[in-house]
Coordinates of C-alpha atoms in Angstrom, one line a residue:
X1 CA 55.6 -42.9 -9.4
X2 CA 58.1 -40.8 -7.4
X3 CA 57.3 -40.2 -3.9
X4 CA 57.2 -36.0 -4.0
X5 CA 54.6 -36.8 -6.9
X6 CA 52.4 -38.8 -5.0
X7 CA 52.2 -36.5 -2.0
X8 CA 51.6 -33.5 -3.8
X9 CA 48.5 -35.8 -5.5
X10 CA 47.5 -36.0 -1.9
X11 CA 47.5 -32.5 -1.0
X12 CA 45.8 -31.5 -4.2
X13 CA 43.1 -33.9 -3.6
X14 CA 43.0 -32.9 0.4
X15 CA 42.6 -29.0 -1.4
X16 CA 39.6 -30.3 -3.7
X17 CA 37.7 -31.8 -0.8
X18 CA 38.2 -28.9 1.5
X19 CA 36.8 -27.1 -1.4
X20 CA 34.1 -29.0 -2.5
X21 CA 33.0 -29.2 1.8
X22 CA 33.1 -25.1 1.5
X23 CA 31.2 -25.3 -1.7
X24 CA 28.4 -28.0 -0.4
X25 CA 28.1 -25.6 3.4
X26 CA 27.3 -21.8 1.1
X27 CA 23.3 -21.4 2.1
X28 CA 21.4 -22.2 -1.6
X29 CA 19.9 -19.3 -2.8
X30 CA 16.1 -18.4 -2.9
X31 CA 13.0 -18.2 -1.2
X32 CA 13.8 -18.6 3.2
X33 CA 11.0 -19.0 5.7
X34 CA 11.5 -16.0 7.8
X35 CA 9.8 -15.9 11.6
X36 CA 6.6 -13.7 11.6
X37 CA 6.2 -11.9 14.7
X38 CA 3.0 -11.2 16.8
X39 CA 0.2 -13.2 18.2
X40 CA -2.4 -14.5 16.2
X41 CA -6.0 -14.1 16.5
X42 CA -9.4 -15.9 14.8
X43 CA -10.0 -15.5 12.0
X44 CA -12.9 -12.7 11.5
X45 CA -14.3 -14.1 7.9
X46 CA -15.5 -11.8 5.2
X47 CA -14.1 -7.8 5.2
X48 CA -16.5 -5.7 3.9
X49 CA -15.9 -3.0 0.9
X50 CA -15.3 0.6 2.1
X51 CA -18.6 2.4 2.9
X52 CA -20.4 2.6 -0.4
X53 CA -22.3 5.5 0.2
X54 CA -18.6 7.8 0.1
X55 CA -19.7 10.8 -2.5
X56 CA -16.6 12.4 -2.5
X57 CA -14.6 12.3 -5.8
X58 CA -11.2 11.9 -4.3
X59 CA -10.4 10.1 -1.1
X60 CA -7.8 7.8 1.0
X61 CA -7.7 6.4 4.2
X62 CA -4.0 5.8 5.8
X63 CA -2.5 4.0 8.8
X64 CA -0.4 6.9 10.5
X65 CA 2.1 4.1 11.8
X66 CA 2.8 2.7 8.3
X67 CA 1.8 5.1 6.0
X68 CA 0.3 2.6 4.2
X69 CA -3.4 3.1 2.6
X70 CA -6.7 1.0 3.8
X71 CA -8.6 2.4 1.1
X72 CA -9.0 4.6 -1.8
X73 CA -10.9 6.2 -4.7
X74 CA -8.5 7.8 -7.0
X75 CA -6.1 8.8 -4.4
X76 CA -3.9 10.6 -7.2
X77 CA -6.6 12.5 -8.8
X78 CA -5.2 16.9 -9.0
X79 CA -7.9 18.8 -7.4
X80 CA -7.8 22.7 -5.8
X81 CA -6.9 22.5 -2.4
X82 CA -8.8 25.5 -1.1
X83 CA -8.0 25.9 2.6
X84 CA -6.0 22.7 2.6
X85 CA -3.1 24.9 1.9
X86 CA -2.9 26.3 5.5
X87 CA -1.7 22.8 6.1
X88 CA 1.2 23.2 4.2
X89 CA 1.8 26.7 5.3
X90 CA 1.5 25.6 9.2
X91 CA 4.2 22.9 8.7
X92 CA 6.9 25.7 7.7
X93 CA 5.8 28.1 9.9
X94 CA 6.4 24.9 12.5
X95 CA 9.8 24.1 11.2
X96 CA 11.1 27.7 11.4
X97 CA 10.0 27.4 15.0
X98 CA 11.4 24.4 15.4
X99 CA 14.9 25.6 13.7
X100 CA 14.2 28.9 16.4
X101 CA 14.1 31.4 13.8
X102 CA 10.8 32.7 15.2
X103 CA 8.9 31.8 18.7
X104 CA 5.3 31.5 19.5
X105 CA 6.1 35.0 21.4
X106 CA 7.6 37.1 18.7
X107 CA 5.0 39.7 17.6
X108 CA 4.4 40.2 13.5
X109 CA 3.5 43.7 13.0
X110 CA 0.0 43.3 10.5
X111 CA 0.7 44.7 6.7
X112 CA -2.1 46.1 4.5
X113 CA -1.7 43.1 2.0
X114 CA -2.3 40.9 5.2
X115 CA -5.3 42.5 6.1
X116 CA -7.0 42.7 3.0
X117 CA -6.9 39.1 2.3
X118 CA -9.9 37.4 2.1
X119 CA -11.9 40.8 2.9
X120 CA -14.4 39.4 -0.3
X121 CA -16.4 37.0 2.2
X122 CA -13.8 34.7 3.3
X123 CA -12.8 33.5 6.4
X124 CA -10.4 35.9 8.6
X125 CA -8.9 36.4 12.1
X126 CA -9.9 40.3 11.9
X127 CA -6.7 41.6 12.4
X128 CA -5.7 45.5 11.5
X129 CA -3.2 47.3 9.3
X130 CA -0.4 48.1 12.3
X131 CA -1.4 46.1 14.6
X132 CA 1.2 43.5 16.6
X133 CA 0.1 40.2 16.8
X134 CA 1.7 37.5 18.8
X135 CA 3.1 34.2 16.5
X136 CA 1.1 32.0 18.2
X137 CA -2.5 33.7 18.4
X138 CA -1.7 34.1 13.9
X139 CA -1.1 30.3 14.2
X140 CA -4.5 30.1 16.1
X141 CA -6.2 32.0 13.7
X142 CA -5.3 29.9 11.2
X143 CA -6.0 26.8 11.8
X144 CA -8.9 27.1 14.4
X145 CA -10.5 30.2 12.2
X146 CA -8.8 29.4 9.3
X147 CA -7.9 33.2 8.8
X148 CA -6.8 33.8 5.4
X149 CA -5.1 37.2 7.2
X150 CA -3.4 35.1 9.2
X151 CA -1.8 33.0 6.8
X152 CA -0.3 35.5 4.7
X153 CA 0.9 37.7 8.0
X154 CA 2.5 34.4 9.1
X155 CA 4.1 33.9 5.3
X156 CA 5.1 37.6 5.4
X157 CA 7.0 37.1 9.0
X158 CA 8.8 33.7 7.9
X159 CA 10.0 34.5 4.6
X160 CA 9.7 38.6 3.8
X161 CA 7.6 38.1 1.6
X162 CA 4.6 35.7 0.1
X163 CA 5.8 35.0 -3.1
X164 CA 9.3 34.1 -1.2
X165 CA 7.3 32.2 1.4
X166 CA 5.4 30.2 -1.4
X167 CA 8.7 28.9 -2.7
X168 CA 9.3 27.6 0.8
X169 CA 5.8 25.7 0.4
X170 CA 6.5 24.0 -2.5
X171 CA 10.5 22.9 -1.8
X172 CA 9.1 21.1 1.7
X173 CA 6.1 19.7 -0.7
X174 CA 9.0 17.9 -3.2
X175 CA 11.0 17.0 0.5
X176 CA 8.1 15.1 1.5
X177 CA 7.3 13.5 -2.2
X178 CA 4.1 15.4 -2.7
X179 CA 5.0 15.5 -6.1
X180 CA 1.3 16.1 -7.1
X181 CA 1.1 19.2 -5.2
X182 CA 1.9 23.0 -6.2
X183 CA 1.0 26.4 -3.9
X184 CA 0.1 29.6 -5.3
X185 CA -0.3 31.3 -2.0
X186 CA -0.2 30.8 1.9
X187 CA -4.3 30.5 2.4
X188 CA -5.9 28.4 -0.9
X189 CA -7.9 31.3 -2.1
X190 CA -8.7 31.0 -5.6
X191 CA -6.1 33.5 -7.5
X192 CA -4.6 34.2 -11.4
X193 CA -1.8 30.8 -10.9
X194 CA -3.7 27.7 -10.7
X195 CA -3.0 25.4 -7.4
X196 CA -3.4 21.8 -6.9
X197 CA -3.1 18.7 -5.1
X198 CA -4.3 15.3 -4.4
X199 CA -6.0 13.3 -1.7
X200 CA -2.7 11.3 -1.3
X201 CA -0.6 14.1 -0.8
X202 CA -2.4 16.0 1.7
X203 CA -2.4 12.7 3.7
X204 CA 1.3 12.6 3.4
X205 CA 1.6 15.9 4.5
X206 CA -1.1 15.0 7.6
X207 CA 1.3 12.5 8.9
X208 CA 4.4 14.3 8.6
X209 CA 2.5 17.3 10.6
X210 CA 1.9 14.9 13.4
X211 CA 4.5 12.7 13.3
X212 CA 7.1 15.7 13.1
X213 CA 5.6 18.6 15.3
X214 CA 3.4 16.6 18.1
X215 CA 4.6 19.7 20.7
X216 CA 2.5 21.8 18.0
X217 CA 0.3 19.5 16.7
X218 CA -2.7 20.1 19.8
X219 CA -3.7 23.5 18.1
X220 CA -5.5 21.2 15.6
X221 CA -8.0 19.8 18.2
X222 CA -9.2 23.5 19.7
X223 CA -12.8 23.9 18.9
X224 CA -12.7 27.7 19.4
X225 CA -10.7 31.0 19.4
X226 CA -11.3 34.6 20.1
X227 CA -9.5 36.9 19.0
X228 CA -10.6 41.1 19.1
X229 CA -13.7 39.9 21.0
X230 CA -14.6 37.9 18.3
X231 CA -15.1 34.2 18.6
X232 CA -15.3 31.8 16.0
X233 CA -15.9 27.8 16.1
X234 CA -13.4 25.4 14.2
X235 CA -15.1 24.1 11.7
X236 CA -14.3 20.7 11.8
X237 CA -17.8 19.3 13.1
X238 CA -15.3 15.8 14.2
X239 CA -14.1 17.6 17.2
X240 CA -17.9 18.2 18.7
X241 CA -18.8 14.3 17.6
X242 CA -16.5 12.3 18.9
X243 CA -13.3 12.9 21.4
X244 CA -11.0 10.8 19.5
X245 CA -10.6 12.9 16.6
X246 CA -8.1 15.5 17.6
X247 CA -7.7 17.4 13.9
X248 CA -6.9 18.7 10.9
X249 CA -8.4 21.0 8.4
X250 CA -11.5 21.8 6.4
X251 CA -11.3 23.6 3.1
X252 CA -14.1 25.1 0.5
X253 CA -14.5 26.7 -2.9
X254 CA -16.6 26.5 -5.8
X255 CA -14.3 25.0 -7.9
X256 CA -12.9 22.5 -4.7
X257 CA -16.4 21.7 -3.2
X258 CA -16.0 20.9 0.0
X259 CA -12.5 19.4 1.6
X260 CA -11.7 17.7 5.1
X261 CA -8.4 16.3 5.9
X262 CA -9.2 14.7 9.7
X263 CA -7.1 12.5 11.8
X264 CA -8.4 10.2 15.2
X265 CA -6.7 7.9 17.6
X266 CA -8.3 5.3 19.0
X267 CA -5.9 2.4 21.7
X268 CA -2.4 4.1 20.4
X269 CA -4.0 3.4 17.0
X270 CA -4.0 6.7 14.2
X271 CA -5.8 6.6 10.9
X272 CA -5.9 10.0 8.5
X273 CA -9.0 10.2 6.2
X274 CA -9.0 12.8 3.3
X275 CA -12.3 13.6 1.9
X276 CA -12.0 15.7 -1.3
X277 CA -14.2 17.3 -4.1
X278 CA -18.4 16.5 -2.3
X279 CA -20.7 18.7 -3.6
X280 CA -23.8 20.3 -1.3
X281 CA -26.2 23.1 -2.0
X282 CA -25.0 25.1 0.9
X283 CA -22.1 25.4 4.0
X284 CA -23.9 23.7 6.7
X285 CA -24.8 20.4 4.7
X286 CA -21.2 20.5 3.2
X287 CA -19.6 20.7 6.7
X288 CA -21.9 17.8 7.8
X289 CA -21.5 15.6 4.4
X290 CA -17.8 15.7 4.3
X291 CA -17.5 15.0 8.3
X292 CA -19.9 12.0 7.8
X293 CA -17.9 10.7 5.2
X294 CA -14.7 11.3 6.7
X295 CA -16.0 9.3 10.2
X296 CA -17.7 6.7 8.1
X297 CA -13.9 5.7 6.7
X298 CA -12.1 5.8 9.6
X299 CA -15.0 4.2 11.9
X300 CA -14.4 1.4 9.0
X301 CA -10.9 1.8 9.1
X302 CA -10.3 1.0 13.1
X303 CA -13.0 -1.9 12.8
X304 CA -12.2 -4.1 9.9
X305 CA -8.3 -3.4 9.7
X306 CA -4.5 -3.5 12.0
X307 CA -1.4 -2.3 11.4
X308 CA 1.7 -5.1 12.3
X309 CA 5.5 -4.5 12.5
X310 CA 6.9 -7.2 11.6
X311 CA 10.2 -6.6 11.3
X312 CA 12.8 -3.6 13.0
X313 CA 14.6 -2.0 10.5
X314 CA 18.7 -2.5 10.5
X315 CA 18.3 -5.6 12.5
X316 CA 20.3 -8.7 11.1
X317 CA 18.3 -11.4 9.0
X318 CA 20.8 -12.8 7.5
X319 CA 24.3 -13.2 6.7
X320 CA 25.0 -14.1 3.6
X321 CA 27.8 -15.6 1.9
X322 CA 30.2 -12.6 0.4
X323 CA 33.4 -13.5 -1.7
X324 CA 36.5 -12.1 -2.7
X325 CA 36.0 -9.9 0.9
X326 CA 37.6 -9.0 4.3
X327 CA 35.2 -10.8 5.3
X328 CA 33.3 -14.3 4.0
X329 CA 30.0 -13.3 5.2
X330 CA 28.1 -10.1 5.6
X331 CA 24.9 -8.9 7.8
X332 CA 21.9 -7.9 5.8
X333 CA 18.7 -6.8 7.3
X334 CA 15.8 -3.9 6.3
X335 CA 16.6 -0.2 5.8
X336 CA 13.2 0.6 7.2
X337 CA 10.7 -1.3 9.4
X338 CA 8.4 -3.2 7.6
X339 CA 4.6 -2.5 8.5
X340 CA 1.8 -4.3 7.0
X341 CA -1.7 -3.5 7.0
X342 CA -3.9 -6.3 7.1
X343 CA -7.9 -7.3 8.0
X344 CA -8.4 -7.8 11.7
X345 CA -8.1 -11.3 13.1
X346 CA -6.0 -12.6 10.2
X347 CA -2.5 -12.6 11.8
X348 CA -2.3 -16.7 11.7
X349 CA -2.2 -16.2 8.3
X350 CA 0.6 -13.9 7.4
X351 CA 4.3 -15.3 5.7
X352 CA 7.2 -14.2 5.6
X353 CA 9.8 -15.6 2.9
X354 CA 13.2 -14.1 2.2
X355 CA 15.0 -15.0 -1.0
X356 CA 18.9 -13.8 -1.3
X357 CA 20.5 -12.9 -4.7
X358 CA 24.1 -13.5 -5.3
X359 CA 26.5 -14.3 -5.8
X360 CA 27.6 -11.6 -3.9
X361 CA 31.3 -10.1 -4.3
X362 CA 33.1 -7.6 -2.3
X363 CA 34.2 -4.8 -2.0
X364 CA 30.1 -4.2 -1.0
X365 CA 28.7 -1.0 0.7
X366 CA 25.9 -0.7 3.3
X367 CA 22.8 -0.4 1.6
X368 CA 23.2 -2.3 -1.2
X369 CA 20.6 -4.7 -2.2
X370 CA 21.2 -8.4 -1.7
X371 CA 18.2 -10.1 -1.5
X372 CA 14.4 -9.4 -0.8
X373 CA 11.7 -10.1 1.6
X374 CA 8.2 -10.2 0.9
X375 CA 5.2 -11.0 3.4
X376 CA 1.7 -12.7 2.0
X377 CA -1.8 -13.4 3.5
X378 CA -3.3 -16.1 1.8
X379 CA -0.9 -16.0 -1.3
X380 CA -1.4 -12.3 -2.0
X381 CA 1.6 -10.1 -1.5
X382 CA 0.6 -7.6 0.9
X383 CA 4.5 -6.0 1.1
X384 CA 8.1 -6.4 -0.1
X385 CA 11.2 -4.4 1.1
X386 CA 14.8 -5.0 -0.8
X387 CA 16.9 -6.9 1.5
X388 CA 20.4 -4.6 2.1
X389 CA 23.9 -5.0 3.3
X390 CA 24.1 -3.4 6.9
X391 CA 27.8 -2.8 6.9
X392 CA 30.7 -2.3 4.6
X393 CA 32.8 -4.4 3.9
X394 CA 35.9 -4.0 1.5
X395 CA 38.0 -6.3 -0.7
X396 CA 40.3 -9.2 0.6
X397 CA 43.5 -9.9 0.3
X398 CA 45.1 -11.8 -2.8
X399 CA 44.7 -15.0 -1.3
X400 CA 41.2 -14.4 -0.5
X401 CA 40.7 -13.5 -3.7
X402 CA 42.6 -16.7 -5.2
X403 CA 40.7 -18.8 -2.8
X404 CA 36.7 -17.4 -3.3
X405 CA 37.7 -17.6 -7.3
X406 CA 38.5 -21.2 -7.2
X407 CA 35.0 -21.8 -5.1
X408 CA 33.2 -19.7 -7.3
X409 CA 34.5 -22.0 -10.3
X410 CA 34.0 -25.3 -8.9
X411 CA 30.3 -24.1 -8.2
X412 CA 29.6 -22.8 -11.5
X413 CA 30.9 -26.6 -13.0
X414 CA 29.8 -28.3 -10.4
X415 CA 26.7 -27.1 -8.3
X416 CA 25.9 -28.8 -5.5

């Protein structure tokens, strides 16, 4: 055999083994211990049911830190909001503030329509036609008095009008995937176009109240306001009971029954209760029924249950094995921190697996899914998030290209 032959044998067969060494060092794909972070504790043993004696037809409670729910009963279930609304209507009212389109300062000059709303036995701040009241005392009138004056003076200022205000209301509802929820009005009062939401939306909405206004946010936990010499008590009985409770809102019709969306912090930890749909025979044994209820969840709530996180979101897990690229590996982590909710005391038990998918070819953009990871307590899946590319990272060049192709080829005929 001529001599050029047999050195070009050799460098061919150098070429294979370097290939088949790249082949045999690619990470195989599938299921990866990942570290669990966070002491663990003893195990507390048997985790009761929520309280069973809940007569409300609708309820959830939520972690504020997560989002995620502790319990439940037909969390999805359309129901009239009644004064629930304001809620909704005090979150754009805070954004325009925010934006500083209006202040706490600016003075809303009171409109007939304003004032006659809920003159037929509903609540009100007892403002007057003409009158100039200041942004911040409408805001107290609404959410410590629940004025149904104040609402729609507030709408009035914001947007011009209330049917233009409304539309404001329901674009931030789809914004925050309420997608259950629709307003009719600035104040919940029964009217001609029906209204509606759901136990899981209004604890959505809760959260992103606190979580997005907390300069604001302390108008919820005032038990009183006077206004015109008149004073009127909030009428969420939480705030009297017990100092951790710091908010939100009660709401009544006779087509609701009676509503409480209430929120308490206990060592840097929130939960958000919504009670919705409990019938009573009369207003004082509503307002106690539906606070019981509500501190009965969350009492079980803080006791029985913790919120972890495990892991930060945009921090590197992995890097995985990209071909045909710039580069021959890219970072992958989480979009968004993953939480867990999970019984107190059972921390030992939690796993962590992360299983890639692939192969993966470039070019590849940030936030494109290359894997998974999913988190169990005792072989029951308590979360998964899509593992995602953190970076960008765009084609090779032609011998890159020639080079990952051969790889990729040996692999598929000869997996290692």
């Amino acid at each position: 055999m001529p001599r050029s032959l047999i050195l070009m044998n050799k460098h061919l067969l150098a070429l294979l083994g370097s290939l088949l060494l790249i082949v045999a060092s690619v990470p195989q794909l599938g299921a990866q211990p990942l570290p669990t972070p966070g002491p663990a504790t003893a195990s507390l043993g048997v985790i009761p049911q929520p309280p069973s004696d809940i007569t409300a037809k609708s309820y959830i409670l939520i972690d504020f830190d997560s989002g995620l729910p502790l319990a439940s009963l037909d969390p999805d279930m359309e129901r009239e909001p009644a004064s629930l609304t304001k809620l909704m209507t005090a979150y754009v009212v805070f954004s325009e503030i925010r934006a500083g389109k209006i202040g706490l300062e600016d003075q809303v000059t009171i409109s007939e329509r304003a004032w006659r709303t809920g003159m037929d036995g509903a609540s009100r701040m007892f403002i007057e036609v003409g009158e100039r009241v200041a942004v911040e005392d409408l805001l107290r009138g609404m959410i410590v008095q629940s004025g149904n004056d104040a609402s729609t003076a507030l709408a009035e200022r914001v947007a011009g009008s209330e049917g233009a205000f409304v539309d404001l209301m329901n674009a931030q509802a789809r914004a925050l995937g309420m997608h259950r929820s629709y307003f009719a009005n600035p104040h919940g009062l029964p009217g001609h176009e029906a209204q509606y939401t759901t136990p899981a939306d209004m604890a959505r909405l809760a959260r992103a109240l606190i979580r997005d206004f907390p300069e604001l946010y302390g108008y919820y936990s005032e038990k009183s306001f006077t206004y015109n010499d008149i004073n009127q008590s909030n009428r969420n009985l939480l705030l009297w009971r017990d100092e951790s409770f710091d908010g939100l809102k009660t709401g009544w019709t006779s087509a609701a029954g009676y509503n409480l969306v209430s929120s308490a912090k206990r060592n840097d930890r929130r939960l958000i209760a919504v009670v919705m749909g409990i019938d009573a025979p009369n207003h004082q044994r509503g307002g106690i029924i539906r606070a019981n209820e509500s501190q009965a969840l969350i009492n079980w709530g803080m006791r029985f249950f913790e919120s972890r996180k495990l892991f930060e979101g945009g921090t590197v897990l992995n890097e995985p094995r990209l071909y045909k690229g710039a580069s021959t590996t890219v970072e992958a982590g989480l979009a968004e921190p993953f939480w867990v909710v999970l019984p107190q005391g059972q921390g030992e038990r939690l796993q962590a697996t992360m299983e890639l998918h692939g192969p993966h070819m470039a070019p590849i953009e940030a936030g494109d899914t290359v894997g998974e990871v999913r988190v169990t307590l005792g072989g029951e899946t308590l979360g998964r998030q899509p593992l995602v590319a953190l970076e960008t990272v765009e084609a090779g060049g032609i011998f890159r290209w020639l080079w990952d192709s051969t790889v990729l080829a040996i692999r598929s005929a000869w997996p290692l």
